[in-house]
């Protein structure tokens, strides 16, 4: 009994040393802290930081800052920056690059300009210490980024310019750090600047040019090795972080640029993105937030009046400088107060980069202990403010967005959209399912319906069981995308009538079909039945020729016939293409003419889609053949067709799948049949509505 007691007391000696017990404790903190504090309307991020304060070496001393904690903390920080780069809408970023440059300048200049005189003239520090401390105010760590990601506004313009500004200001500050340390050590000569410039150029070329080429080759050659994709991406992130260190900048810069480099290869709704976010948000990022709390020593506030004055001054100056930068950004870019607060909330948190600057300065003898202790308190205060302000502003932004789109939502749909994916080819169903997930309205709670139509004959019951077993396998595939599917098996005299009947029964908005083949299983099911499916249904139909991975596409060429705006499904398919381009971060180019071209321009401007239009007669097949010769291999080709009797129908559309495949056999192709026209054209109903 005594031996058992000694064993238990040894295991629970503080700080805890047993790795299994330590890991269990951290997992319980990750699980319970957000749940408990959410009851008091405290964001989960703050709960994790406060939990870190409580269990850390300056709290109950349950955990110590050891190599294992540091490792997971580093992974979490790199994960935050990587996901920020990965979720950045590059098309939106390019269209707002001037805003990112503007905010990057403001969020660097204002905190630096306000902080230097405060540190130099009020707190009495010398030039090097004052300049280094003031540059620390310009850094920020987006600890609140998981909030905007979870709320689904990561692609908002305010978020885009904040992320862009983050990388600019942090890079500038970390370069200043290297310069000041070099100045204090007496190594600031021409050779220093040459080495820094060359190393940064090589680093940028490797991460932004070479790594995407390698990733594209890897994803193409090992398309079916889904688990290997995640390991490969993780390897690229940490390799980029290490190369950044070799180049003389912080690893977070490398992780962010790795996210930018892989951005176009990892669609937001893909299974790979789901794995990246799930593991990061469940484990690594919470580890980082707990480790930030473990740095905070509340006792420094009571160590003397100077420590209290410095801690308070640093915190006030840091927050004020970031608020001024967000305010000037709002004034110039004409953002809403909610967007200003979102920018301030995301950019006001100080953690990793701030701590890196101060620790390096402290170890180099440039900064004293009061600045170090005051910075630790600053980290806690700014992280709390950042989380609270970001969550409140993000929710306000969502409410404003929903109010702006209220008329549109009433017009577009009065119910949640439903997508129907008729089963045809087992081998190609994963690509069709992935495409369907990409174009699905993320606000719709309805599952994707996968359908198999079985002939009503003597073997109908046996075939129904077989079909259902095949379809059940796709439920697991959809789970990898974090998407719910509904499997349907039905009896009918032929597939075309079965698809038409089920589409009416479940009130499907969109039907996604595989490509008709000249032989094999699909030909037996679809083949000559394709025309019957198109003519017997009035829903929007996507016919998909998907031989290459969707994530390899860099651009989308959409050929739209004249008078397409008269079709009832005109806006519907446009929004689907816009959503697909956003998922793939691909440029869109529309080819059309006349009033249709003007209608497309209205939609592009209203939705702020990164797209261009060209005035060409799409119904001219000779022109289309000539244009197809200029298409790149990584270009997705979309042709908007029409049913016979529709306003935009042209005889060129007869047997269009066969014509398209013979013309461009190597490209992925989409053929869209819009929903049939009703009494009023869709553009007439659209007039005056906003799609922002």
XYZ file of C-alpha atoms in Angstrom:
692
model
C 0.000 0.000 0.000
C 2.849 2.324 0.882
C 4.552 1.497 -2.407
C 1.350 2.370 -4.293
C 1.060 5.658 -2.389
C 4.675 6.557 -3.147
C 4.116 5.749 -6.796
C 1.034 8.001 -6.953
C 2.732 10.892 -5.148
C 5.723 10.582 -7.462
C 3.501 10.736 -10.544
C 1.695 13.849 -9.290
C 4.750 15.861 -8.274
C 4.401 19.389 -9.688
C 5.077 20.286 -12.390
C 3.772 17.086 -13.924
C 6.455 15.074 -15.718
C 4.589 11.999 -16.955
C 4.074 12.650 -20.707
C 0.840 10.637 -20.801
C -0.601 12.575 -17.864
C 0.550 15.918 -19.305
C -1.009 15.178 -22.667
C -4.239 14.016 -21.027
C -4.446 17.227 -18.985
C -3.928 19.395 -22.068
C -6.601 17.492 -23.979
C -9.061 17.991 -21.115
C -8.240 21.716 -21.110
C -8.825 21.897 -24.881
C -12.131 20.104 -24.401
C -13.522 21.792 -21.292
C -12.134 25.364 -21.171
C -14.105 26.687 -24.186
C -17.271 24.841 -23.089
C -17.196 26.206 -19.533
C -16.313 29.814 -20.397
C -18.774 29.924 -23.295
C -21.538 29.833 -20.670
C -20.227 33.234 -19.521
C -20.100 34.534 -23.131
C -16.297 34.326 -23.129
C -14.813 33.248 -26.498
C -13.166 29.837 -26.567
C -9.803 31.333 -27.520
C -9.756 33.416 -24.324
C -10.699 30.317 -22.352
C -7.644 28.480 -23.651
C -5.321 31.415 -22.916
C -6.703 31.793 -19.363
C -6.389 28.044 -18.852
C -2.739 28.341 -19.846
C -2.260 31.077 -17.222
C -3.902 28.877 -14.589
C -1.950 25.650 -15.204
C 1.311 27.299 -16.246
C 4.497 27.808 -14.216
C 3.233 31.167 -12.873
C -0.171 29.750 -11.901
C -0.780 26.354 -10.303
C 2.499 25.092 -11.816
C 0.837 21.959 -13.206
C 2.770 22.272 -16.461
C 6.193 23.616 -17.298
C 7.434 25.096 -20.541
C 9.454 22.168 -21.882
C 10.557 21.057 -25.329
C 7.346 19.106 -25.969
C 5.114 22.094 -25.170
C 7.346 24.339 -27.271
C 7.167 21.899 -30.198
C 3.366 21.726 -30.235
C 3.137 25.463 -29.650
C 5.388 26.132 -32.640
C 3.320 23.789 -34.785
C 0.142 25.627 -33.715
C 1.548 29.046 -34.561
C 2.757 27.866 -37.955
C -0.661 26.275 -38.497
C -2.427 29.600 -37.852
C -0.269 31.411 -40.385
C -0.478 28.556 -42.898
C -4.286 28.401 -42.743
C -4.419 32.199 -43.044
C -2.481 31.967 -46.308
C -4.460 28.948 -47.457
C -7.897 30.492 -46.848
C -6.993 33.830 -48.381
C -9.069 34.444 -51.493
C -6.261 35.263 -53.918
C -8.627 36.826 -56.435
C -10.045 39.040 -53.689
C -6.524 39.726 -52.409
C -5.333 40.792 -55.854
C -8.323 43.043 -56.339
C -7.663 44.560 -52.890
C -3.860 44.512 -52.981
C -3.804 48.295 -52.722
C -5.894 47.995 -49.562
C -3.437 45.445 -48.136
C -0.506 47.724 -48.928
C -2.332 50.663 -47.369
C -3.253 48.811 -44.189
C 0.192 47.194 -44.032
C 1.756 50.667 -44.099
C -0.681 52.089 -41.522
C -0.432 49.150 -39.106
C 3.364 49.452 -39.278
C 3.797 53.226 -39.285
C 1.220 54.361 -36.704
C 2.205 51.993 -33.845
C 5.871 52.696 -34.587
C 5.318 56.464 -34.796
C 3.278 56.556 -31.583
C 5.400 54.037 -29.684
C 8.876 55.478 -30.258
C 8.351 58.894 -28.604
C 6.461 57.225 -25.719
C 9.325 54.791 -25.051
C 12.104 57.333 -25.660
C 10.760 60.488 -24.011
C 8.233 59.219 -21.451
C 9.749 55.883 -20.348
C 13.322 57.154 -20.876
C 14.863 54.338 -22.945
C 17.733 54.867 -25.409
C 17.300 54.936 -29.197
C 17.881 51.216 -29.865
C 15.622 50.051 -27.028
C 12.900 52.566 -27.911
C 12.946 51.768 -31.617
C 12.921 47.997 -31.033
C 10.077 48.223 -28.489
C 8.092 50.528 -30.797
C 8.563 48.109 -33.696
C 7.129 45.409 -31.432
C 3.889 47.422 -31.342
C 3.690 47.120 -35.147
C 3.688 43.316 -35.095
C 0.568 41.286 -34.488
C -0.345 37.616 -34.333
C -3.805 36.728 -35.624
C -4.796 34.620 -32.613
C -8.430 35.489 -33.391
C -8.254 34.203 -36.968
C -9.900 30.856 -36.024
C -12.988 32.905 -35.044
C -13.492 34.386 -38.527
C -12.664 31.036 -40.081
C -15.274 29.241 -37.965
C -17.904 31.898 -38.730
C -17.288 31.579 -42.479
C -16.144 35.140 -43.228
C -12.472 34.401 -43.900
C -12.896 35.658 -47.487
C -14.349 39.024 -46.513
C -12.428 41.999 -47.908
C -11.595 43.276 -44.422
C -10.056 39.920 -43.522
C -8.147 39.772 -46.824
C -6.448 43.135 -46.335
C -5.694 42.347 -42.678
C -3.970 39.099 -43.607
C -2.034 40.879 -46.339
C -1.118 43.696 -43.966
C 0.009 41.180 -41.339
C 2.622 39.622 -43.548
C 3.877 43.042 -44.654
C 4.225 44.560 -41.177
C 5.635 41.410 -39.548
C 8.210 41.031 -42.311
C 9.220 44.689 -41.928
C 9.510 44.386 -38.139
C 11.547 41.179 -38.296
C 13.916 42.821 -40.768
C 14.198 45.794 -38.367
C 14.995 43.308 -35.592
C 17.842 41.843 -37.630
C 19.111 45.354 -38.424
C 19.050 46.589 -34.798
C 20.720 43.430 -33.490
C 23.339 43.770 -36.223
C 23.830 47.426 -35.259
C 24.268 46.562 -31.584
C 26.816 43.844 -32.489
C 28.650 46.104 -34.929
C 27.998 43.885 -37.983
C 25.757 46.306 -39.878
C 27.748 46.742 -43.075
C 27.140 46.409 -46.821
C 27.719 42.655 -46.621
C 24.809 42.359 -44.166
C 22.369 43.921 -46.627
C 23.650 41.846 -49.557
C 23.308 38.590 -47.594
C 19.804 39.516 -46.414
C 18.587 40.480 -49.911
C 19.971 37.359 -51.591
C 18.648 34.987 -48.917
C 15.139 36.506 -49.002
C 15.034 36.312 -52.828
C 16.068 32.644 -52.848
C 13.608 31.833 -50.069
C 10.694 33.520 -51.880
C 11.497 31.746 -55.154
C 11.612 28.326 -53.469
C 8.346 28.740 -51.537
C 6.234 30.612 -54.098
C 7.508 29.078 -57.354
C 9.237 25.739 -56.792
C 6.970 24.323 -54.061
C 3.695 24.812 -56.021
C 5.253 23.048 -59.032
C 6.276 20.086 -56.859
C 2.856 20.031 -55.158
C 1.017 20.097 -58.492
C 3.080 17.148 -59.724
C 2.529 15.246 -56.455
C -1.245 15.739 -56.407
C -1.494 14.704 -60.063
C 0.674 11.579 -59.818
C -0.722 10.400 -56.484
C -4.320 11.515 -56.897
C -5.734 8.466 -55.113
C -3.327 8.649 -52.121
C -5.492 11.012 -50.084
C -3.737 10.463 -46.738
C -0.361 11.129 -48.328
C -1.630 14.532 -49.463
C -1.930 15.741 -45.862
C 1.546 14.512 -44.890
C 2.987 16.127 -48.001
C 1.341 19.491 -47.237
C 2.525 19.406 -43.628
C 6.054 18.641 -44.818
C 5.958 21.623 -47.171
C 4.811 23.942 -44.379
C 7.633 23.057 -42.017
C 10.201 22.991 -44.793
C 9.123 26.508 -45.781
C 9.342 27.617 -42.132
C 12.864 26.207 -41.847
C 13.980 27.851 -45.099
C 12.596 31.152 -43.760
C 14.838 30.782 -40.699
C 17.818 30.144 -42.958
C 16.896 33.314 -44.878
C 17.000 35.361 -41.663
C 13.272 35.871 -41.020
C 10.818 34.228 -38.648
C 9.321 30.796 -39.508
C 5.792 32.282 -39.473
C 6.665 34.131 -42.698
C 7.578 30.818 -44.319
C 4.355 29.144 -43.130
C 2.210 31.991 -44.457
C 3.943 32.005 -47.845
C 3.571 28.208 -48.012
C -0.166 28.748 -47.581
C -0.143 31.274 -50.416
C 1.888 28.957 -52.637
C -0.469 26.004 -52.097
C -3.617 28.152 -52.030
C -4.792 27.363 -55.566
C -4.098 23.635 -55.169
C -6.255 23.109 -52.059
C -9.911 24.133 -52.580
C -11.648 25.324 -49.434
C -14.339 22.609 -49.535
C -11.961 19.759 -50.398
C -11.326 16.721 -48.219
C -7.693 17.788 -47.802
C -8.703 21.235 -46.516
C -11.149 19.602 -44.133
C -8.332 17.440 -42.700
C -5.981 20.419 -42.386
C -8.529 22.561 -40.530
C -9.841 19.725 -38.364
C -6.461 18.657 -36.995
C -5.226 22.228 -36.614
C -8.319 23.590 -34.864
C -8.707 20.490 -32.694
C -5.143 20.075 -31.474
C -2.241 22.220 -32.659
C -3.778 25.715 -32.500
C -5.279 25.154 -28.993
C -1.811 23.979 -27.884
C -0.376 27.290 -29.075
C -3.039 29.333 -27.266
C -2.439 27.437 -24.013
C 1.306 28.019 -24.357
C 0.692 31.772 -24.790
C -1.154 31.774 -21.455
C 1.699 29.867 -19.820
C 4.019 32.807 -20.573
C 1.950 35.235 -18.514
C 3.218 35.978 -15.016
C 0.535 38.015 -13.252
C 2.950 38.619 -10.352
C 5.025 41.038 -12.447
C 2.242 43.596 -12.041
C 2.891 43.638 -8.294
C 6.704 43.622 -8.515
C 6.881 47.401 -8.299
C 5.330 50.608 -9.626
C 7.713 50.811 -12.607
C 6.687 47.366 -13.846
C 3.019 48.326 -13.530
C 3.556 51.642 -15.337
C 5.509 50.011 -18.176
C 3.016 47.141 -18.580
C 0.064 49.553 -18.687
C 1.807 51.979 -21.041
C 2.856 49.248 -23.468
C -0.661 47.771 -23.551
C -2.393 51.131 -24.121
C 0.048 52.227 -26.835
C -0.154 48.863 -28.610
C -3.955 48.884 -28.746
C -4.226 52.590 -29.587
C -1.741 52.313 -32.475
C -3.641 49.404 -34.026
C -6.991 51.154 -33.597
C -5.714 54.300 -35.322
C -4.413 52.175 -38.224
C -7.801 50.433 -38.565
C -9.644 53.780 -38.352
C -7.595 55.438 -41.115
C -7.994 52.299 -43.252
C -11.768 52.495 -42.815
C -11.862 56.165 -43.761
C -9.831 55.773 -46.949
C -11.349 52.476 -48.143
C -14.869 53.463 -47.005
C -15.450 50.353 -44.936
C -18.268 49.912 -42.443
C -17.688 50.276 -38.671
C -18.062 46.491 -38.362
C -15.273 45.964 -40.912
C -13.096 48.511 -39.091
C -13.617 46.693 -35.805
C -12.874 43.372 -37.495
C -9.581 44.762 -38.831
C -8.730 46.140 -35.379
C -9.687 42.902 -33.651
C -7.604 40.711 -35.959
C -4.580 43.007 -35.854
C -4.563 43.919 -32.147
C -3.431 40.540 -30.810
C 0.255 40.312 -29.854
C 1.865 36.934 -29.257
C 4.509 35.045 -31.191
C 6.147 37.725 -33.351
C 5.980 40.208 -30.457
C 7.564 37.744 -28.071
C 10.234 36.850 -30.636
C 11.231 40.502 -31.018
C 11.350 41.175 -27.273
C 13.190 37.952 -26.359
C 15.859 38.534 -28.992
C 16.277 42.133 -27.797
C 16.418 41.014 -24.155
C 19.031 38.321 -24.822
C 21.093 40.805 -26.842
C 21.108 43.210 -23.876
C 19.110 45.894 -25.724
C 15.982 45.622 -23.537
C 15.660 45.280 -19.752
C 13.520 43.017 -17.564
C 10.743 45.597 -17.134
C 10.095 45.646 -20.894
C 10.108 41.833 -20.964
C 7.620 41.520 -18.082
C 5.457 44.335 -19.446
C 5.338 42.605 -22.837
C 4.097 39.378 -21.253
C 1.194 41.279 -19.664
C 0.610 43.060 -22.976
C 0.267 39.662 -24.687
C -2.510 38.596 -22.299
C -4.430 41.889 -22.529
C -4.210 42.219 -26.320
C -5.163 38.584 -26.911
C -8.259 39.048 -24.753
C -9.204 42.298 -26.512
C -8.499 40.795 -29.942
C -10.738 37.790 -29.332
C -13.646 39.775 -27.886
C -13.594 42.508 -30.541
C -13.157 40.068 -33.435
C -16.033 37.818 -32.382
C -18.390 40.769 -31.854
C -17.413 42.430 -35.152
C -17.629 39.158 -37.102
C -21.148 38.482 -35.847
C -22.158 42.046 -36.670
C -20.742 41.658 -40.166
C -22.744 38.471 -40.711
C -25.952 40.211 -39.597
C -25.287 43.152 -41.938
C -24.543 40.796 -44.821
C -27.771 38.889 -44.263
C -29.759 42.136 -44.166
C -28.164 43.323 -47.411
C -29.078 40.098 -49.159
C -32.596 39.716 -47.782
C -34.285 40.676 -51.057
C -31.975 38.429 -53.014
C -32.641 35.465 -50.776
C -36.395 35.893 -51.155
C -35.976 36.115 -54.913
C -33.367 33.411 -55.410
C -34.810 30.650 -53.229
C -37.537 30.294 -50.670
C -36.100 27.001 -49.534
C -32.693 25.457 -48.992
C -31.188 24.292 -52.278
C -31.001 20.590 -53.099
C -28.511 18.975 -55.465
C -29.101 15.615 -57.148
C -26.226 13.426 -58.315
C -27.540 10.445 -60.337
C -25.291 7.423 -60.038
C -23.703 6.217 -63.267
C -20.023 5.311 -62.999
C -18.421 3.962 -59.818
C -14.937 4.990 -60.933
C -15.779 8.642 -61.548
C -18.240 9.279 -58.734
C -15.608 10.812 -56.414
C -14.770 13.590 -58.895
C -18.452 14.273 -59.523
C -19.092 14.337 -55.782
C -16.191 16.738 -55.255
C -17.503 19.035 -58.001
C -21.004 18.949 -56.502
C -19.624 19.887 -53.076
C -17.687 22.794 -54.582
C -20.781 24.345 -56.204
C -23.128 23.646 -53.281
C -24.471 26.631 -51.368
C -22.670 26.486 -48.016
C -25.726 27.930 -46.247
C -27.904 25.045 -47.372
C -28.423 22.386 -44.723
C -29.867 19.885 -47.194
C -27.636 16.897 -47.968
C -26.504 16.057 -51.488
C -28.768 13.342 -52.877
C -27.023 10.492 -54.722
C -29.445 8.515 -56.883
C -29.397 5.095 -58.515
C -32.280 4.138 -60.833
C -32.880 0.403 -61.163
C -34.911 -1.096 -64.011
C -38.277 -2.446 -62.898
C -37.924 -6.070 -64.012
C -37.732 -9.571 -62.510
C -34.362 -8.885 -60.843
C -35.389 -5.476 -59.508
C -35.190 -6.382 -55.798
C -31.719 -7.943 -56.106
C -30.459 -4.994 -58.149
C -31.892 -2.536 -55.607
C -29.861 -4.175 -52.813
C -26.699 -4.147 -54.946
C -27.194 -0.511 -55.913
C -27.746 0.541 -52.306
C -24.565 -1.209 -51.164
C -22.587 0.634 -53.829
C -24.088 3.963 -52.840
C -23.383 3.417 -49.129
C -19.676 3.445 -49.925
C -19.989 7.050 -51.067
C -21.259 8.173 -47.665
C -17.755 7.598 -46.275
C -16.209 9.542 -49.159
C -18.523 12.480 -48.480
C -17.587 12.370 -44.789
C -13.993 13.181 -45.789
C -15.376 16.453 -47.206
C -17.412 17.025 -44.019
C -20.517 16.839 -46.206
C -23.727 14.924 -45.605
C -25.208 12.850 -48.423
C -28.569 11.157 -48.846
C -28.628 7.955 -50.885
C -31.704 7.134 -52.934
C -32.491 3.972 -54.855
C -35.646 3.754 -56.920
C -37.382 1.596 -59.510
C -38.439 2.919 -62.896
C -38.923 1.797 -66.459
C -35.835 3.746 -67.567
C -33.167 5.961 -65.945
C -34.332 9.183 -67.624
C -37.864 9.037 -66.240
C -36.556 7.915 -62.846
C -34.197 10.882 -62.606
C -36.925 13.296 -63.705
C -39.404 11.886 -61.189
C -36.988 11.914 -58.221
C -35.808 15.450 -59.062
C -39.406 16.612 -58.729
C -40.018 14.587 -55.567
C -37.037 16.060 -53.687
C -37.494 19.481 -55.381
C -33.902 19.452 -56.685
C -32.494 22.760 -57.935
C -29.491 21.293 -59.728
C -28.741 17.920 -61.326
C -25.100 16.880 -61.827
C -24.568 14.221 -64.508
C -21.538 12.278 -65.671
C -20.300 12.513 -69.253
C -22.055 10.324 -71.861
C -19.708 7.667 -73.257
C -19.809 5.751 -76.512
C -19.462 2.410 -74.770
C -19.524 0.806 -71.346
C -21.776 1.211 -68.356
C -22.481 4.916 -68.739
C -23.597 4.427 -72.307
C -26.066 1.789 -71.159
C -27.463 4.088 -68.486
C -27.149 7.481 -70.203
C -25.854 7.293 -73.772
C -28.845 8.046 -75.955
C -30.857 8.779 -72.816
C -29.054 12.072 -72.213
C -31.447 14.002 -74.439
C -34.360 12.370 -72.634
C -33.011 13.492 -69.245
C -32.511 17.069 -70.465
C -35.920 17.303 -72.109
C -37.848 15.587 -69.275
C -36.525 17.836 -66.518
C -36.727 21.604 -66.108
C -33.916 21.840 -63.517
C -30.453 23.290 -64.043
C -28.247 20.462 -65.345
C -24.444 20.212 -65.229
C -22.944 17.556 -67.522
C -19.356 16.977 -66.374
C -16.342 15.631 -68.262
C -13.828 15.401 -65.386
C -10.710 13.465 -66.310
C -8.172 15.714 -64.558
C -8.149 16.799 -60.880
C -10.197 19.961 -60.417
C -7.583 21.527 -58.149
C -5.133 21.790 -61.084
C -7.245 24.408 -62.868
C -5.915 27.954 -63.093
C -8.666 29.467 -65.248
C -12.241 28.876 -66.368
C -13.474 29.825 -69.850
C -17.260 30.156 -70.039
C -18.924 30.371 -73.468
C -22.395 31.890 -73.173
C -24.840 32.060 -76.126
C -26.738 35.213 -76.981
C -30.028 35.734 -75.084
C -28.876 33.433 -72.254
C -30.051 36.102 -69.781
C -33.626 35.319 -70.859
C -33.362 31.827 -69.380
C -34.828 31.445 -65.910
C -31.668 29.751 -64.562
C -29.259 32.459 -65.764
C -28.330 33.817 -62.322
C -28.361 30.343 -60.798
C -25.622 28.892 -63.013
C -23.633 32.136 -62.849
C -23.505 31.917 -59.047
C -22.413 28.284 -59.296
C -19.535 29.191 -61.611
C -18.592 32.086 -59.312
C -18.547 29.735 -56.326
C -16.479 27.177 -58.244
C -13.937 29.836 -59.242
C -13.672 30.928 -55.610
C -13.076 27.359 -54.454
C -10.386 26.787 -57.088
C -8.980 30.354 -56.884
C -9.276 30.330 -60.681
C -9.775 33.277 -63.034
C -13.017 33.328 -65.032
C -13.358 34.610 -68.580
C -16.802 34.898 -70.166
C -17.265 34.838 -73.952
C -20.553 36.232 -75.246
C -22.062 39.167 -77.133
C -24.809 41.806 -77.145
C -27.197 42.185 -74.233
C -25.959 38.921 -72.722
C -22.503 40.430 -72.372
C -23.972 43.462 -70.608
C -25.979 41.252 -68.245
C -22.838 39.285 -67.365
C -21.007 42.507 -66.592
C -23.817 43.544 -64.233
C -23.606 40.213 -62.398
C -19.805 40.379 -62.181
C -19.892 43.863 -60.684
C -22.745 43.041 -58.305
C -21.015 39.905 -56.998
C -17.503 41.387 -57.123
C -16.362 38.286 -58.985
C -12.826 38.333 -60.350
C -13.781 37.821 -63.997
C -13.456 39.389 -67.435
C -15.688 39.364 -70.509
C -14.953 39.188 -74.228
C -17.297 40.131 -77.034
C -17.527 37.061 -79.312
C -20.269 35.222 -81.165
C -20.414 31.940 -79.253
C -22.996 30.407 -81.617
C -20.394 30.541 -84.404
C -18.980 27.002 -84.266
C -16.013 27.894 -86.479
C -15.032 30.619 -84.041
C -15.414 28.163 -81.159
C -13.150 25.648 -82.924
C -10.506 28.308 -83.488
C -10.750 29.513 -79.897
C -10.353 25.977 -78.550
C -6.868 25.751 -80.075
C -5.709 28.471 -77.679
C -6.976 26.699 -74.554
C -4.357 25.561 -72.036
C -4.388 22.069 -70.521
C -5.234 23.442 -67.072
C -8.241 25.404 -68.356
C -11.762 24.325 -67.433
C -14.072 24.813 -70.420
C -17.731 25.621 -69.748
C -20.396 25.836 -72.450
C -23.829 27.145 -71.546
C -26.311 25.288 -73.725
C -30.126 25.484 -73.869
C -33.071 23.182 -74.360
C -34.904 23.209 -77.677
C -37.497 25.945 -77.799
C -35.607 28.147 -75.332
C -34.684 31.736 -76.158
C -30.936 31.037 -76.355
C -31.171 27.695 -78.196
C -29.052 27.278 -81.347
C -28.791 24.232 -83.616
C -25.056 24.151 -82.805
C -26.058 22.715 -79.412
C -27.321 19.463 -80.925
C -25.055 16.542 -79.917
C -22.860 19.060 -78.148
C -21.145 16.581 -75.734
C -19.788 14.530 -78.640
C -18.630 17.672 -80.472
C -16.917 19.093 -77.406
C -15.100 15.884 -76.512
C -13.745 15.424 -80.034
C -12.631 19.064 -80.140
C -10.887 19.295 -76.741
C -10.427 15.712 -75.455
C -7.706 16.642 -72.925
C -9.611 19.368 -71.074
C -12.185 19.080 -68.347
C -15.544 20.213 -69.749
C -18.837 21.371 -68.257
C -22.035 21.715 -70.264
C -24.792 23.640 -68.487
C -28.490 23.478 -69.331
C -30.157 26.345 -67.411
C -33.543 25.965 -65.834
C -36.331 26.584 -68.331
C -37.566 30.128 -68.866
C -40.714 31.325 -67.172
C -42.922 34.308 -67.935
C -40.405 36.980 -66.951
C -36.730 36.809 -67.711
C -34.394 36.358 -64.780
C -32.558 39.589 -65.497
C -35.816 41.521 -65.261
C -36.361 40.117 -61.781
C -32.700 40.706 -60.977
C -32.825 44.418 -61.847
C -31.994 46.512 -58.796
C -30.930 43.660 -56.513
C -27.545 43.545 -54.771
C -25.452 40.394 -54.581
C -22.690 41.644 -52.293
